[in-house]
PDB file of C-alpha atoms in Angstrom:
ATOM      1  CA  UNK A 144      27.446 -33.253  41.750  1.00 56.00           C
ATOM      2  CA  UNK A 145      28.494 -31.001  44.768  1.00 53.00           C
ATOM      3  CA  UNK A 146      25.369 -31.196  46.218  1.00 57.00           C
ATOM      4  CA  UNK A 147      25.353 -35.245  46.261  1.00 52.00           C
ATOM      5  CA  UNK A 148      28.938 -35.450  47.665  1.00 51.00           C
ATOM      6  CA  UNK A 149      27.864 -33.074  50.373  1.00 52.00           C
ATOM      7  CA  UNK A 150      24.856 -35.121  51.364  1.00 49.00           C
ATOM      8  CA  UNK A 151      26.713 -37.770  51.961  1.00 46.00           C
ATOM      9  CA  UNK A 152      29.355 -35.953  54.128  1.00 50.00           C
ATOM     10  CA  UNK A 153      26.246 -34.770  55.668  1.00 50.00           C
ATOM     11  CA  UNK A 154      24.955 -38.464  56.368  1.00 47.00           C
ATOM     12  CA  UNK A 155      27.994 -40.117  57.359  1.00 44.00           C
ATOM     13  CA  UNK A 156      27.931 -39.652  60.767  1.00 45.00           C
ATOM     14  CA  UNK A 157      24.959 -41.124  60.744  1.00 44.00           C
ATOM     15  CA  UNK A 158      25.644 -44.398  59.277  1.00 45.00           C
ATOM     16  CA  UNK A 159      28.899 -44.629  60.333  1.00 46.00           C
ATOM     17  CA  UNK A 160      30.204 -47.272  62.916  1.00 46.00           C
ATOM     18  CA  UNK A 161      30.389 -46.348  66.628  1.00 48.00           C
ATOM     19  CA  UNK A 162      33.574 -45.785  67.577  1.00 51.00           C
ATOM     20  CA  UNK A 163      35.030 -48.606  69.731  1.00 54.00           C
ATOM     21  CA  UNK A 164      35.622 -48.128  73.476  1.00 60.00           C
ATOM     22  CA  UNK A 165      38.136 -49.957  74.936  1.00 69.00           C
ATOM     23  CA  UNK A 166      36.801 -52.953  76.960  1.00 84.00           C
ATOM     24  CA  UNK A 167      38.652 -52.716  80.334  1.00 87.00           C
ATOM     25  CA  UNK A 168      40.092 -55.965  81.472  1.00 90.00           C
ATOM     26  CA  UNK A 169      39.816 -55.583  85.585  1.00 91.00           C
ATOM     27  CA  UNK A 170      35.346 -55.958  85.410  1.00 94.00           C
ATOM     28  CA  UNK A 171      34.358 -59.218  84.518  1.00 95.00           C
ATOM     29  CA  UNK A 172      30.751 -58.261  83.278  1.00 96.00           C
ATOM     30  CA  UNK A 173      30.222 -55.549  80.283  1.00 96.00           C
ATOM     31  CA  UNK A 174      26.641 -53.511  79.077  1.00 96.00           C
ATOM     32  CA  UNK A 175      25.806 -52.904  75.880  1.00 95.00           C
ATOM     33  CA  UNK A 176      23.461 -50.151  75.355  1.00 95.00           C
ATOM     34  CA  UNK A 177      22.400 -49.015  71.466  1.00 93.00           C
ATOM     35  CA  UNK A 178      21.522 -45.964  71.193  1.00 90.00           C
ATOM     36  CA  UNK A 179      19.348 -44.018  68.761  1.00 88.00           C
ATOM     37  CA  UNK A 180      20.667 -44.319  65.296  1.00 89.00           C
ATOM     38  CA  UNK A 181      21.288 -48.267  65.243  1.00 88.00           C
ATOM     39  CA  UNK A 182      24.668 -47.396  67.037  1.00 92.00           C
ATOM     40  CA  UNK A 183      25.790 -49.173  70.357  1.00 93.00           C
ATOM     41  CA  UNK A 184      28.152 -48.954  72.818  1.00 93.00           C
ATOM     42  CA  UNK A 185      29.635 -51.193  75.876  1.00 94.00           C
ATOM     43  CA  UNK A 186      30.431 -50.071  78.874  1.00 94.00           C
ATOM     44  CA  UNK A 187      32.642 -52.563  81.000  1.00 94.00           C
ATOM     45  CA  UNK A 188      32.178 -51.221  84.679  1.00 93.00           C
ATOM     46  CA  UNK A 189      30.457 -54.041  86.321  1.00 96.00           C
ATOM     47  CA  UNK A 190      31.415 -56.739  89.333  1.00 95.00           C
ATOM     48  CA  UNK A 191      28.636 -58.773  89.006  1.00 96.00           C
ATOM     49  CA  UNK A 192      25.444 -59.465  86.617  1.00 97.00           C
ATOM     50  CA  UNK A 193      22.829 -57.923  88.973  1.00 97.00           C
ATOM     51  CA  UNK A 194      24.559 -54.196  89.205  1.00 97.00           C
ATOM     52  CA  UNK A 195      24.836 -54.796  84.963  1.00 97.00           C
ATOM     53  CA  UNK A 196      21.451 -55.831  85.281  1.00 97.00           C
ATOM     54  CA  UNK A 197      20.278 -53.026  87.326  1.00 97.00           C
ATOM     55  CA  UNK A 198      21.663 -50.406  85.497  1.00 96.00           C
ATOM     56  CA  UNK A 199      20.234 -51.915  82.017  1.00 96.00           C
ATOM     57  CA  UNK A 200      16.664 -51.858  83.351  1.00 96.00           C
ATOM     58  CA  UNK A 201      14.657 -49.977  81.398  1.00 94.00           C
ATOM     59  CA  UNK A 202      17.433 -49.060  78.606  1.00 94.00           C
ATOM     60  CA  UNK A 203      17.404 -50.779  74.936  1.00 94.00           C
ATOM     61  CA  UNK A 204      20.793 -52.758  76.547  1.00 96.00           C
ATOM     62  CA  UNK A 205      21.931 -55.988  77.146  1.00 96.00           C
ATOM     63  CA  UNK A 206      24.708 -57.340  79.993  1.00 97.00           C
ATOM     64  CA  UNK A 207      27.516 -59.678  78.450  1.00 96.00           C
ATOM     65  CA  UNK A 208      30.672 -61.435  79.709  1.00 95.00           C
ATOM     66  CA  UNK A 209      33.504 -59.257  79.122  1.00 95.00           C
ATOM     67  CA  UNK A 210      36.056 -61.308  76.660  1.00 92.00           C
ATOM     68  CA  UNK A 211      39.092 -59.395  78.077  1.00 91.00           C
ATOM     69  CA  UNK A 212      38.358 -60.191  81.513  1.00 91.00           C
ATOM     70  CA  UNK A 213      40.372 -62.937  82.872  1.00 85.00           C
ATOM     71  CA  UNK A 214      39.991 -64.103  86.887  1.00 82.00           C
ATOM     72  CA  UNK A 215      42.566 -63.427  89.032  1.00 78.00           C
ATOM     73  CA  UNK A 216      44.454 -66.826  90.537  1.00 71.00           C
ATOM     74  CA  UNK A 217      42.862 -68.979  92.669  1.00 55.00           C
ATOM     75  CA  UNK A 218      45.791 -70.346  94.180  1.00 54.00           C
ATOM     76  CA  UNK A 219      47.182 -66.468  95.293  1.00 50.00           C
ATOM     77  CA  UNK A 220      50.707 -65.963  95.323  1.00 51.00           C
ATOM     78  CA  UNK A 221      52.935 -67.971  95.662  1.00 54.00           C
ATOM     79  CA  UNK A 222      55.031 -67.488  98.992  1.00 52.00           C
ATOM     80  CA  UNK A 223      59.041 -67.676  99.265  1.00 50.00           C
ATOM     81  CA  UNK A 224      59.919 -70.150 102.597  1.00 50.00           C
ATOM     82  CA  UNK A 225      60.353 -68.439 105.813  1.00 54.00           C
ATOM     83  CA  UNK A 226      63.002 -69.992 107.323  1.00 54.00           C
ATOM     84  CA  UNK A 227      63.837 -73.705 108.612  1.00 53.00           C
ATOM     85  CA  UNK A 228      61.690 -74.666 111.534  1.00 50.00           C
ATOM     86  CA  UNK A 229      63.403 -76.588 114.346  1.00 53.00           C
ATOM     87  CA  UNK A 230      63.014 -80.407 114.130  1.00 54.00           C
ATOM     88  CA  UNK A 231      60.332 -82.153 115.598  1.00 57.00           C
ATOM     89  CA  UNK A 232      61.425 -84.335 118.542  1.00 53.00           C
TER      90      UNK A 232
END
């Protein structure tokens, strides 16, 4: 019986779920790489699709939109008045 309980102590790890990385809201474009094991993990670090692209190249990975990524306002800021100008005339 000890010797079953402690192979699967043993084998946990193994089995057991990656542990999850936080997915870091300020990169729009995330890569997830698996790694031996069945276990995978993303990595959001990337601007655009072609640097996640270029760093997957040749990995068991895949590039994916980043769901906590949200774009920053397209309209900008919005700007308090500066002051009466003088009338036209």
């Amino acid at each position: 019986m000890l010797g079953a309980a402690s192979m699967v102590a043993a084998l946990t790890p193994f089995f057991a779920p990656a542990a999850a990385e936080p997915l870091d809201p300020r990169y729009p474009v995330c890569l997830q790489k698996w790694e031996w094991g069945g276990s995978s993990r993303t990595y959001c670090s990337y601007l655009s699709w072609e640097d996640c692209r270029a760093a997957a190249m040749g990995l068991s990975a895949m590039c994916m939109a980043n769901p906590y990524w949200s774009p920053p306002d397209s309209a900008g800021p919005a700007r308090a008045p500066r002051g009466r100008s003088a009338p036209a005339g």
